[in-house]
CSV table of C-alpha atoms in Angstrom, one decimal:
chain,number,residue,atom,x,y,z
A,1,MET,CA,16.7,-3.5,-0.9
A,2,SER,CA,14.9,-6.7,-1.5
A,3,PHE,CA,11.2,-7.4,-1.1
A,4,THR,CA,10.2,-11.1,-1.3
A,5,PRO,CA,6.5,-11.6,-0.9
A,6,GLU,CA,5.0,-15.0,-1.8
A,7,HIS,CA,1.7,-15.5,-3.5
A,8,PRO,CA,-1.0,-18.2,-3.3
A,9,ALA,CA,-2.7,-20.5,-5.7
A,10,ALA,CA,-5.5,-19.2,-8.0
A,11,LEU,CA,-8.8,-18.0,-6.5
A,12,ASP,CA,-12.0,-19.9,-7.0
A,13,ARG,CA,-15.0,-18.1,-8.4
A,14,ARG,CA,-17.0,-18.1,-5.2
A,15,THR,CA,-14.1,-16.6,-3.3
A,16,VAL,CA,-13.8,-13.9,-5.9
A,17,LEU,CA,-17.4,-12.9,-5.4
A,18,ARG,CA,-17.0,-12.9,-1.6
A,19,ARG,CA,-13.8,-10.8,-1.6
A,20,ALA,CA,-15.1,-8.4,-4.2
A,21,ALA,CA,-18.3,-7.8,-2.3
A,22,ALA,CA,-16.4,-7.2,0.9
A,23,VAL,CA,-14.6,-4.2,-0.6
A,24,GLY,CA,-17.6,-2.8,-2.5
A,25,MET,CA,-16.3,-3.9,-5.9
A,26,LEU,CA,-19.6,-5.5,-6.9
A,27,ALA,CA,-22.9,-3.8,-7.6
A,28,THR,CA,-26.1,-5.0,-6.1
A,29,PRO,CA,-27.0,-7.8,-6.6
A,30,ALA,CA,-23.6,-9.3,-5.5
A,31,ILE,CA,-22.7,-10.8,-8.8
A,32,GLY,CA,-23.5,-7.7,-10.8
A,33,LEU,CA,-20.0,-6.6,-11.9
A,34,LEU,CA,-18.1,-9.8,-12.2
A,35,GLY,CA,-21.1,-11.5,-13.9
A,36,ALA,CA,-21.0,-8.8,-16.5
A,37,CYS,CA,-17.3,-8.9,-16.8
A,38,ALA,CA,-17.2,-12.7,-17.2
A,39,THR,CA,-19.2,-12.6,-20.4
A,40,SER,CA,-16.2,-11.9,-22.6
A,41,GLY,CA,-18.2,-12.5,-25.8
A,42,SER,CA,-20.9,-9.9,-24.9
A,43,ASP,CA,-21.7,-7.0,-27.2
A,44,GLY,CA,-20.4,-4.6,-24.6
A,45,ASP,CA,-16.9,-5.8,-24.7
A,46,SER,CA,-14.2,-3.5,-26.1
A,47,GLU,CA,-13.1,-4.3,-29.6
A,48,GLN,CA,-9.3,-4.4,-29.4
A,49,VAL,CA,-7.2,-2.6,-31.9
A,50,ALA,CA,-4.8,-4.4,-34.1
A,51,GLY,CA,-1.2,-4.4,-33.1
A,52,GLY,CA,1.5,-2.3,-34.7
A,53,THR,CA,4.9,-3.2,-36.2
A,54,LYS,CA,7.4,-4.4,-33.7
A,55,ASN,CA,10.8,-2.8,-33.9
A,56,ALA,CA,13.6,-1.5,-31.7
A,57,ALA,CA,11.6,1.6,-30.7
A,58,ASN,CA,8.4,-0.3,-30.4
A,59,PRO,CA,9.3,-3.7,-29.0
A,60,LEU,CA,5.7,-4.5,-27.7
A,61,GLY,CA,4.1,-3.8,-31.1
A,62,VAL,CA,1.9,-0.9,-30.1
A,63,LYS,CA,-0.4,0.6,-32.8
A,64,GLU,CA,1.1,4.0,-33.1
A,65,ASP,CA,-2.1,6.0,-33.4
A,66,ALA,CA,-4.3,4.0,-31.0
A,67,PRO,CA,-5.6,6.1,-28.1
A,68,ILE,CA,-4.9,5.1,-24.5
A,69,GLU,CA,-6.9,6.0,-21.4
A,70,VAL,CA,-5.2,6.5,-18.0
A,71,ILE,CA,-7.0,6.5,-14.7
A,72,ILE,CA,-5.0,7.8,-11.7
A,73,PHE,CA,-5.8,7.7,-8.0
A,74,ASN,CA,-5.5,11.3,-6.8
A,75,GLY,CA,-4.3,10.6,-3.3
A,76,GLY,CA,-1.0,11.0,-1.5
A,77,TYR,CA,1.0,11.0,-4.7
A,78,GLY,CA,-1.4,13.3,-6.6
A,79,GLU,CA,-1.8,13.1,-10.4
A,80,LYS,CA,1.0,15.5,-11.7
A,81,TYR,CA,3.5,12.6,-12.0
A,82,ALA,CA,1.1,11.2,-14.7
A,83,THR,CA,0.2,14.4,-16.4
A,84,ASP,CA,3.6,16.0,-16.3
A,85,VAL,CA,5.9,13.0,-16.6
A,86,HIS,CA,4.6,9.6,-17.7
A,87,GLU,CA,1.9,10.7,-20.2
A,88,PRO,CA,4.3,13.1,-22.0
A,89,LEU,CA,6.8,10.3,-22.2
A,90,TYR,CA,4.2,8.1,-23.9
A,91,LYS,CA,3.2,11.0,-26.2
A,92,LYS,CA,6.9,11.5,-27.1
A,93,ALA,CA,7.2,7.8,-28.1
A,94,PHE,CA,3.9,7.8,-29.9
A,95,PRO,CA,3.0,11.3,-31.0
A,96,LYS,CA,0.0,10.2,-33.1
A,97,ALA,CA,-1.7,8.6,-30.1
A,98,GLU,CA,-4.2,10.5,-27.9
A,99,VAL,CA,-3.7,10.0,-24.1
A,100,LYS,CA,-7.0,10.4,-22.2
A,101,HIS,CA,-6.5,11.2,-18.5
A,102,GLN,CA,-8.8,11.1,-15.5
A,103,ALA,CA,-8.0,11.4,-11.8
A,104,THR,CA,-10.3,10.2,-9.0
A,105,GLN,CA,-10.3,9.5,-5.3
A,106,ALA,CA,-12.9,6.7,-5.8
A,107,VAL,CA,-11.5,4.2,-8.2
A,108,SER,CA,-14.1,1.5,-7.8
A,109,THR,CA,-17.0,4.0,-8.1
A,110,VAL,CA,-15.6,5.3,-11.4
A,111,LEU,CA,-14.6,1.9,-12.8
A,112,GLN,CA,-17.5,-0.4,-11.8
A,113,PRO,CA,-19.7,0.6,-14.7
A,114,ARG,CA,-16.8,0.6,-17.1
A,115,PHE,CA,-15.9,-3.0,-16.3
A,116,ALA,CA,-19.5,-4.1,-16.1
A,117,SER,CA,-20.1,-2.7,-19.6
A,118,GLY,CA,-17.0,-4.3,-21.1
A,119,ASN,CA,-15.3,-0.9,-21.7
A,120,PRO,CA,-12.4,-0.6,-19.2
A,121,PRO,CA,-9.6,1.9,-19.6
A,122,GLU,CA,-6.2,0.7,-20.6
A,123,PHE,CA,-4.2,1.7,-17.5
A,124,VAL,CA,-5.3,2.1,-13.9
A,125,ASN,CA,-3.7,3.3,-10.7
A,126,ASN,CA,-5.7,1.1,-8.3
A,127,SER,CA,-5.3,2.6,-4.9
A,128,GLY,CA,-7.1,4.4,-2.1
A,129,GLU,CA,-10.0,3.7,0.2
A,130,LYS,CA,-12.2,2.6,-2.7
A,131,LEU,CA,-9.7,0.5,-4.7
A,132,MET,CA,-10.9,-2.6,-6.6
A,133,ASP,CA,-10.0,-6.0,-5.4
A,134,PHE,CA,-6.9,-7.2,-7.3
A,135,GLY,CA,-7.4,-10.9,-6.7
A,136,ALA,CA,-11.0,-10.7,-7.9
A,137,LEU,CA,-9.9,-8.9,-11.1
A,138,VAL,CA,-7.2,-11.4,-11.8
A,139,ALA,CA,-9.5,-14.4,-11.2
A,140,ASP,CA,-12.0,-12.9,-13.6
A,141,GLY,CA,-9.5,-12.4,-16.4
A,142,GLN,CA,-9.6,-8.6,-16.2
A,143,LEU,CA,-5.9,-8.0,-15.8
A,144,GLN,CA,-3.2,-8.2,-18.5
A,145,ASP,CA,-0.4,-10.6,-17.8
A,146,LEU,CA,2.7,-8.4,-17.5
A,147,THR,CA,5.2,-11.1,-18.5
A,148,GLU,CA,5.7,-9.5,-21.9
A,149,LEU,CA,6.5,-6.2,-20.3
A,150,TRP,CA,9.0,-7.6,-17.9
A,151,ASP,CA,10.7,-9.5,-20.7
A,152,ALA,CA,10.8,-6.5,-23.1
A,153,PRO,CA,14.0,-4.5,-23.5
A,154,SER,CA,14.2,-1.5,-21.3
A,155,VAL,CA,13.8,2.0,-22.7
A,156,ASP,CA,17.3,3.1,-21.7
A,157,ASP,CA,19.3,0.0,-22.6
A,158,ALA,CA,18.1,-2.5,-25.1
A,159,SER,CA,20.5,-5.1,-23.8
A,160,LYS,CA,18.7,-5.1,-20.5
A,161,LYS,CA,15.2,-6.5,-19.9
A,162,VAL,CA,12.8,-4.3,-18.0
A,163,ARG,CA,12.8,-7.0,-15.2
A,164,ASP,CA,16.6,-6.3,-14.7
A,165,THR,CA,16.1,-2.6,-13.9
A,166,VAL,CA,14.0,-3.0,-10.8
A,167,VAL,CA,14.8,-4.0,-7.2
A,168,PRO,CA,14.5,-7.7,-6.4
A,169,GLY,CA,11.0,-8.8,-5.4
A,170,THR,CA,9.1,-6.2,-7.4
A,171,ILE,CA,7.7,-8.7,-9.9
A,172,GLU,CA,6.8,-11.2,-7.2
A,173,ALA,CA,5.0,-8.5,-5.3
A,174,GLY,CA,2.4,-8.2,-8.1
A,175,SER,CA,2.2,-11.9,-9.0
A,176,PHE,CA,-0.7,-14.2,-8.6
A,177,ASN,CA,-0.5,-18.0,-9.2
A,178,GLY,CA,3.1,-17.4,-10.5
A,179,LYS,CA,2.0,-14.8,-13.1
A,180,PRO,CA,2.6,-11.0,-12.8
A,181,TYR,CA,-0.5,-8.9,-13.1
A,182,VAL,CA,0.2,-5.8,-11.0
A,183,LEU,CA,3.1,-3.3,-11.0
A,184,TYR,CA,3.9,-2.1,-7.5
A,185,TYR,CA,5.9,1.0,-8.3
A,186,VAL,CA,6.8,2.9,-5.1
A,187,SER,CA,9.2,1.9,-2.4
A,188,THR,CA,7.2,2.2,0.9
A,189,VAL,CA,8.5,2.3,4.5
A,190,PHE,CA,6.2,2.2,7.5
A,191,GLY,CA,6.8,3.7,11.0
A,192,ILE,CA,5.9,6.4,13.4
A,193,TRP,CA,6.2,10.1,12.2
A,194,TYR,CA,7.0,13.2,14.1
A,195,SER,CA,8.1,16.8,13.5
A,196,ALA,CA,11.9,17.4,13.8
A,197,LYS,CA,11.1,21.1,14.7
A,198,LEU,CA,8.7,20.1,17.5
A,199,PHE,CA,11.1,17.7,19.0
A,200,LYS,CA,14.1,20.1,18.7
A,201,ASP,CA,12.1,23.0,20.2
A,202,ASN,CA,11.2,20.8,23.2
A,203,GLY,CA,14.4,18.9,23.6
A,204,TRP,CA,12.8,15.5,22.8
A,205,ALA,CA,14.5,12.6,21.1
A,206,PRO,CA,12.9,9.6,19.2
A,207,ALA,CA,12.7,6.6,21.5
A,208,LYS,CA,14.3,3.2,20.9
A,209,THR,CA,13.1,1.4,23.9
A,210,TRP,CA,9.6,1.2,25.4
A,211,ASP,CA,10.5,2.8,28.6
A,212,ASP,CA,11.9,5.8,26.7
A,213,PHE,CA,8.8,5.8,24.6
A,214,ILE,CA,6.5,6.1,27.6
A,215,THR,CA,8.8,8.8,29.1
A,216,LEU,CA,8.6,10.7,25.8
A,217,LEU,CA,4.8,10.4,25.6
A,218,THR,CA,4.5,11.6,29.2
A,219,ALA,CA,6.7,14.7,28.4
A,220,ILE,CA,4.6,15.5,25.3
A,221,LYS,CA,1.3,15.2,27.3
A,222,ALA,CA,2.7,17.6,29.9
A,223,LYS,CA,3.1,20.2,27.2
A,224,GLY,CA,-0.6,20.0,26.4
A,225,ILE,CA,-0.1,18.2,23.1
A,226,THR,CA,-1.8,14.9,22.2
A,227,PRO,CA,1.1,12.5,22.3
A,228,TYR,CA,-0.2,9.9,19.8
A,229,GLY,CA,-3.0,9.6,17.3
A,230,TYR,CA,-4.4,7.8,14.4
A,231,ALA,CA,-7.8,8.1,12.6
A,232,GLY,CA,-10.3,5.5,13.6
A,233,ALA,CA,-12.8,6.3,10.8
A,234,ASN,CA,-10.7,4.9,8.0
A,235,ALA,CA,-7.2,4.3,9.1
A,236,ALA,CA,-7.3,1.7,11.8
A,237,TYR,CA,-5.0,-0.2,9.4
A,238,TYR,CA,-2.2,2.2,10.3
A,239,GLN,CA,-2.5,1.1,14.0
A,240,TRP,CA,-2.9,-2.6,13.6
A,241,ASN,CA,0.2,-2.4,11.4
A,242,VAL,CA,2.1,-0.8,14.3
A,243,ILE,CA,0.8,-3.5,16.8
A,244,LEU,CA,1.9,-6.3,14.4
A,245,THR,CA,5.2,-4.6,13.8
A,246,GLN,CA,5.7,-4.6,17.5
A,247,ALA,CA,4.8,-8.3,17.7
A,248,ALA,CA,7.3,-9.2,15.0
A,249,LYS,CA,10.0,-7.4,16.9
A,250,ILE,CA,9.1,-9.3,20.0
A,251,GLY,CA,8.7,-12.8,18.6
A,252,GLY,CA,10.4,-12.6,15.1
A,253,VAL,CA,8.9,-12.7,11.6
A,254,ASP,CA,7.4,-16.1,12.1
A,255,VAL,CA,4.7,-14.3,14.2
A,256,LEU,CA,3.5,-12.6,11.0
A,257,LYS,CA,3.9,-15.7,8.8
A,258,ASN,CA,1.7,-17.7,11.2
A,259,ILE,CA,-1.0,-15.0,10.8
A,260,ASP,CA,-0.7,-15.0,7.0
A,261,ASN,CA,-0.9,-18.7,6.9
A,262,LEU,CA,-3.9,-19.0,9.2
A,263,GLU,CA,-2.1,-21.2,11.6
A,264,ASP,CA,-4.1,-22.4,14.6
A,265,GLY,CA,-3.9,-19.8,17.4
A,266,ALA,CA,-1.8,-17.4,15.3
A,267,TRP,CA,-3.5,-14.3,16.8
A,268,LYS,CA,-3.1,-15.7,20.3
A,269,GLN,CA,0.7,-15.8,20.2
A,270,ASP,CA,2.2,-14.3,23.2
A,271,ALA,CA,4.1,-11.7,21.2
A,272,ILE,CA,0.8,-10.3,19.8
A,273,LYS,CA,-0.8,-10.2,23.3
A,274,GLN,CA,2.3,-8.3,24.6
A,275,ALA,CA,2.1,-5.8,21.8
A,276,ALA,CA,-1.6,-5.3,22.1
A,277,THR,CA,-1.3,-4.8,25.9
A,278,ALA,CA,1.4,-2.2,25.4
A,279,TRP,CA,-0.5,-0.2,22.8
A,280,ALA,CA,-3.7,-0.4,24.7
A,281,GLU,CA,-1.9,1.6,27.4
A,282,VAL,CA,-0.9,4.2,24.8
A,283,GLY,CA,-4.5,4.5,23.6
A,284,ALA,CA,-5.8,4.9,27.2
A,285,LYS,CA,-3.3,7.4,28.4
A,286,PHE,CA,-1.8,9.2,25.5
A,287,SER,CA,-4.3,9.6,22.7
A,288,ASP,CA,-7.7,11.2,22.1
A,289,LYS,CA,-11.0,9.2,22.0
A,290,SER,CA,-12.5,11.7,19.5
A,291,PHE,CA,-10.0,10.5,16.9
A,292,GLU,CA,-12.1,7.4,16.3
A,293,GLY,CA,-14.6,9.4,14.3
A,294,LEU,CA,-12.0,11.2,12.2
A,295,LYS,CA,-10.4,10.5,8.8
A,296,HIS,CA,-6.7,10.3,8.3
A,297,THR,CA,-6.3,13.7,6.8
A,298,ASP,CA,-8.1,15.2,9.8
A,299,VAL,CA,-5.6,13.8,12.3
A,300,GLN,CA,-2.7,14.4,10.0
A,301,LEU,CA,-3.7,18.1,9.8
A,302,ARG,CA,-3.7,18.2,13.6
A,303,GLN,CA,-0.1,17.0,13.5
A,304,ASN,CA,0.8,19.7,11.1
A,305,GLN,CA,-0.7,22.2,13.5
A,306,TYR,CA,1.5,20.8,16.3
A,307,LYS,CA,-1.6,19.5,18.2
A,308,VAL,CA,-0.5,15.8,17.7
A,309,ALA,CA,3.1,14.7,18.2
A,310,LEU,CA,3.3,11.1,16.8
A,311,TYR,CA,1.4,9.5,14.0
A,312,PRO,CA,1.7,6.1,12.4
A,313,SER,CA,1.8,5.8,8.6
A,314,GLY,CA,3.8,4.9,5.5
A,315,ASP,CA,6.2,7.4,3.9
A,316,TRP,CA,3.6,8.7,1.5
A,317,LEU,CA,2.6,10.9,4.5
A,318,GLU,CA,4.9,13.7,3.7
A,319,GLY,CA,3.7,14.1,0.1
A,320,GLU,CA,0.1,13.7,1.0
A,321,GLN,CA,0.3,16.6,3.6
A,322,LYS,CA,2.6,18.9,1.6
A,323,LYS,CA,-0.1,21.5,1.2
A,324,ASP,CA,-0.8,21.7,4.9
A,325,THR,CA,2.7,21.3,6.2
A,326,PRO,CA,4.2,24.5,7.7
A,327,PRO,CA,7.7,25.6,6.8
A,328,GLY,CA,10.3,23.9,8.9
A,329,PHE,CA,8.0,21.1,10.1
A,330,ASP,CA,10.5,18.5,8.8
A,331,TYR,CA,8.8,15.0,8.9
A,332,GLN,CA,11.0,12.3,10.5
A,333,LEU,CA,10.4,8.6,10.8
A,334,MET,CA,10.9,6.7,14.1
A,335,PRO,CA,10.8,2.9,13.9
A,336,VAL,CA,8.5,1.2,16.4
A,337,PRO,CA,10.5,1.0,19.7
A,338,SER,CA,11.6,-2.3,21.2
A,339,LEU,CA,9.3,-3.5,23.9
A,340,THR,CA,11.9,-5.4,25.9
A,341,ALA,CA,15.6,-6.3,25.8
A,342,SER,CA,14.7,-9.8,24.9
A,343,ASP,CA,13.0,-8.9,21.6
A,344,LYS,CA,14.1,-11.2,18.8
A,345,MET,CA,14.5,-8.3,16.4
A,346,PRO,CA,16.4,-5.0,17.0
A,347,ALA,CA,14.9,-1.6,17.4
A,348,THR,CA,16.0,-0.7,13.9
A,349,ALA,CA,13.8,-3.5,12.3
A,350,LEU,CA,10.8,-2.2,10.3
A,351,ARG,CA,8.1,-3.1,7.8
A,352,ALA,CA,8.8,-2.1,4.1
A,353,THR,CA,7.5,-3.2,0.8
A,354,ALA,CA,6.9,-2.2,-2.8
A,355,GLY,CA,3.5,-0.4,-2.9
A,356,GLU,CA,1.0,1.6,-5.0
A,357,GLY,CA,-0.5,-0.8,-7.5
A,358,TYR,CA,-1.0,-0.3,-11.2
A,359,PHE,CA,-2.5,-2.6,-13.8
A,360,VAL,CA,-3.4,-2.9,-17.5
A,361,SER,CA,-6.9,-4.0,-18.4
A,362,ALA,CA,-6.8,-7.1,-20.5
A,363,LYS,CA,-10.2,-6.4,-22.1
A,364,SER,CA,-9.4,-2.8,-22.9
A,365,LYS,CA,-9.2,-1.6,-26.5
A,366,ASN,CA,-5.4,-1.1,-26.4
A,367,PRO,CA,-3.7,-3.3,-23.8
A,368,LYS,CA,-0.4,-3.1,-25.7
A,369,GLY,CA,-0.5,0.6,-25.2
A,370,GLY,CA,-1.1,0.0,-21.5
A,371,LEU,CA,2.0,-2.2,-21.3
A,372,GLU,CA,4.1,0.4,-23.2
A,373,TYR,CA,2.9,3.0,-20.7
A,374,MET,CA,4.3,0.9,-17.9
A,375,ARG,CA,7.5,0.5,-19.8
A,376,GLN,CA,7.9,4.3,-20.0
A,377,MET,CA,7.1,4.5,-16.3
A,378,LEU,CA,10.0,2.1,-15.6
A,379,SER,CA,12.5,4.1,-17.6
A,380,LYS,CA,15.0,6.2,-15.9
A,381,ALA,CA,13.2,9.3,-17.0
A,382,GLY,CA,9.9,8.0,-15.8
A,383,ALA,CA,11.2,7.0,-12.4
A,384,LYS,CA,13.3,10.1,-11.8
A,385,GLY,CA,10.4,12.3,-13.0
A,386,PHE,CA,8.0,10.6,-10.5
A,387,THR,CA,10.5,11.0,-7.7
A,388,GLU,CA,11.1,14.7,-8.5
A,389,VAL,CA,7.3,15.4,-8.5
A,390,VAL,CA,6.2,13.4,-5.5
A,391,LYS,CA,9.5,13.1,-3.6
A,392,ALA,CA,9.2,9.4,-3.2
A,393,PRO,CA,11.5,6.6,-4.5
A,394,THR,CA,10.4,4.0,-7.0
A,395,VAL,CA,11.4,0.4,-7.5
A,396,VAL,CA,13.6,1.4,-10.5
A,397,THR,CA,17.1,1.0,-9.2
A,398,ALA,CA,18.5,3.9,-11.1
A,399,GLY,CA,15.5,6.1,-10.5
A,400,SER,CA,16.7,7.9,-7.4
A,401,GLU,CA,20.4,8.4,-8.2
A,402,GLY,CA,21.6,11.8,-7.1
A,403,PHE,CA,18.2,12.9,-5.9
A,404,ALA,CA,18.0,14.9,-2.6
A,405,PHE,CA,14.8,13.6,-0.9
A,406,PRO,CA,12.8,15.9,1.4
A,407,PRO,CA,13.4,15.3,5.2
A,408,GLY,CA,10.7,12.7,5.7
A,409,VAL,CA,11.6,10.4,2.8
A,410,ALA,CA,15.3,10.9,3.5
A,411,SER,CA,14.7,9.7,7.1
A,412,SER,CA,12.7,6.7,5.9
A,413,GLN,CA,15.4,5.7,3.4
A,414,ALA,CA,18.0,6.1,6.2
A,415,ALA,CA,15.9,3.9,8.5
A,416,LEU,CA,15.6,1.3,5.7
A,417,LYS,CA,19.4,1.3,5.3
A,418,ALA,CA,19.9,1.0,9.1
A,419,ALA,CA,17.5,-1.9,9.2
A,420,GLY,CA,19.6,-3.9,6.9
A,421,GLN,CA,18.2,-7.5,6.6
A,422,ASP,CA,15.7,-6.8,9.4
A,423,VAL,CA,12.9,-5.8,7.0
A,424,PHE,CA,9.6,-7.7,6.9
A,425,ASN,CA,6.1,-7.5,5.4
A,426,LEU,CA,2.7,-9.1,5.9
A,427,TYR,CA,0.0,-10.1,3.5
A,428,PHE,CA,-3.2,-11.3,5.3
A,429,ASP,CA,-5.0,-8.0,4.7
A,430,GLY,CA,-4.8,-8.4,0.9
A,431,TRP,CA,-5.5,-12.1,1.0
A,432,TYR,CA,-8.5,-12.1,3.4
A,433,LYS,CA,-10.4,-8.9,3.3
A,434,GLU,CA,-12.8,-10.1,6.0
A,435,LEU,CA,-9.9,-10.6,8.3
A,436,ASP,CA,-8.5,-7.2,7.6
A,437,THR,CA,-11.9,-5.7,8.4
A,438,GLU,CA,-12.1,-7.6,11.7
A,439,ALA,CA,-8.6,-6.5,12.6
A,440,ARG,CA,-9.5,-2.8,11.9
A,441,THR,CA,-12.6,-3.0,14.0
A,442,ALA,CA,-10.9,-4.8,16.9
A,443,THR,CA,-8.0,-2.3,16.8
A,444,ASN,CA,-10.4,0.6,17.3
A,445,GLU,CA,-12.0,-1.4,20.2
A,446,LEU,CA,-8.6,-1.9,21.8
A,447,MET,CA,-7.1,1.6,21.3
A,448,PHE,CA,-10.3,3.4,22.3
A,449,GLY,CA,-10.7,1.4,25.5
A,450,ARG,CA,-13.6,-0.9,24.9
A,451,ILE,CA,-11.8,-4.2,25.0
A,452,ASN,CA,-8.5,-5.5,26.5
A,453,ALA,CA,-5.6,-7.4,24.8
A,454,ASP,CA,-7.1,-10.8,25.5
A,455,ALA,CA,-10.4,-9.9,23.9
A,456,PHE,CA,-8.6,-8.3,21.0
A,457,VAL,CA,-6.7,-11.4,20.0
A,458,GLU,CA,-9.7,-13.6,20.8
A,459,ARG,CA,-12.0,-11.6,18.5
A,460,ILE,CA,-9.6,-11.6,15.5
A,461,GLN,CA,-8.7,-15.3,16.1
A,462,LYS,CA,-12.4,-16.3,15.9
A,463,ARG,CA,-12.7,-14.6,12.5
A,464,ALA,CA,-9.5,-16.2,11.3
A,465,ASP,CA,-10.8,-19.6,12.4
A,466,THR,CA,-14.0,-19.1,10.5
A,467,ILE,CA,-12.2,-18.2,7.4
A,468,LYS,CA,-9.9,-21.2,7.7
A,469,LYS,CA,-12.8,-23.6,8.1
A,470,ASP,CA,-14.7,-22.1,5.1
A,471,SER,CA,-14.0,-24.4,2.2
A,472,SER,CA,-15.2,-21.7,-0.2
A,473,VAL,CA,-12.4,-19.4,0.7
A,474,ALA,CA,-9.1,-19.9,-1.2
A,475,LYS,CA,-6.2,-20.4,1.3
A,476,PHE,CA,-2.9,-18.7,0.8
A,477,LYS,CA,0.5,-19.8,2.0
A,478,ARG,CA,4.0,-18.2,2.4
């Protein structure tokens, strides 16, 4: 599997502030956090510990008794992979070192004061609804360059560099201005999810064509089950992802490249209008308007209760819902169906990427320890342990060997294999937060019946044009 995202030139300072404020990274006033972070000579900055002696067992030169602090986003993957796998591996390598652990569902809320005071933790799992803006952190010098990690010998084979143990594209996925700052650790596949039990009990089959999809939705509705749902309160991203996946299948991957590159009229491409029109019909006839006010876990719970049949998400869904999933439910992934026989990409095509971001704080007391923690994560034991705990594959090529995945992830891996070279990704949501916000809002308007497809593309295109014309916004290209 190969992921090949491309990244832009460096961000300017004004853009950093705009993007950070858009995702709530900054305190009020708007320059609060980054203004504090930027004063690297301030009294509040962490005093970094001296390095240790480099040797075969300690190639990064970590000080053996220096503590390390780990912050984990307690979301779909939980925190046990850190407490039960990665942190013990670090302790085994450096038994004199204390490993401090904290889990949170609000990363930015917890870390804003830490970065502002110049006392950030060494290692952060930056994810969830309240994640910090990676680009803003990079531009402000807060993230450790990971080049030394990628060039270090791997834990399992000193003749191999760490970079040679991961799937192609992993390093590039976390690179900015040609330098790697973020480790994206989990292989992620996107699609539409259903219960194998529900389908088997009712004699339904996943759809490959749009006609079959509408027939399926109609049959589900006749059973008194909501055919399709997503959560409008915080997960409209799930649905615009489906619409743009549909558009890529109709018109090819250049449809997404044009959006990412802010090409003139990119959102008004016919493929996007066709996809939006088709999904507006699904929203009008086969969903529930009350879902607009619900969070993702609320709608996902309804699916576990067999009240919703189809739900769009990435393959973290199965792990996220494991406490509420009844025995025999058996998650399965269905790729977005083909709209017409003239689609440029086959029904098997799908979106996949390396996901779930981690970084080391450059201004922490022990950044070398943070890098070593990543090196342990990227060992076979670290990768296999993660997979065994959360039932999801990592980017470590040997990390999933011989592992029997649960039904949902097994189906997403099978779908990824079936897709072959017809795998794509998109980046505008990470590059232009304002455009992502506009797409989410417009998607809710479309799916809950307040605008049509023409108004949908017009609205998002207007925001894209504004961003393109704004000279203070750094422009990205792929």
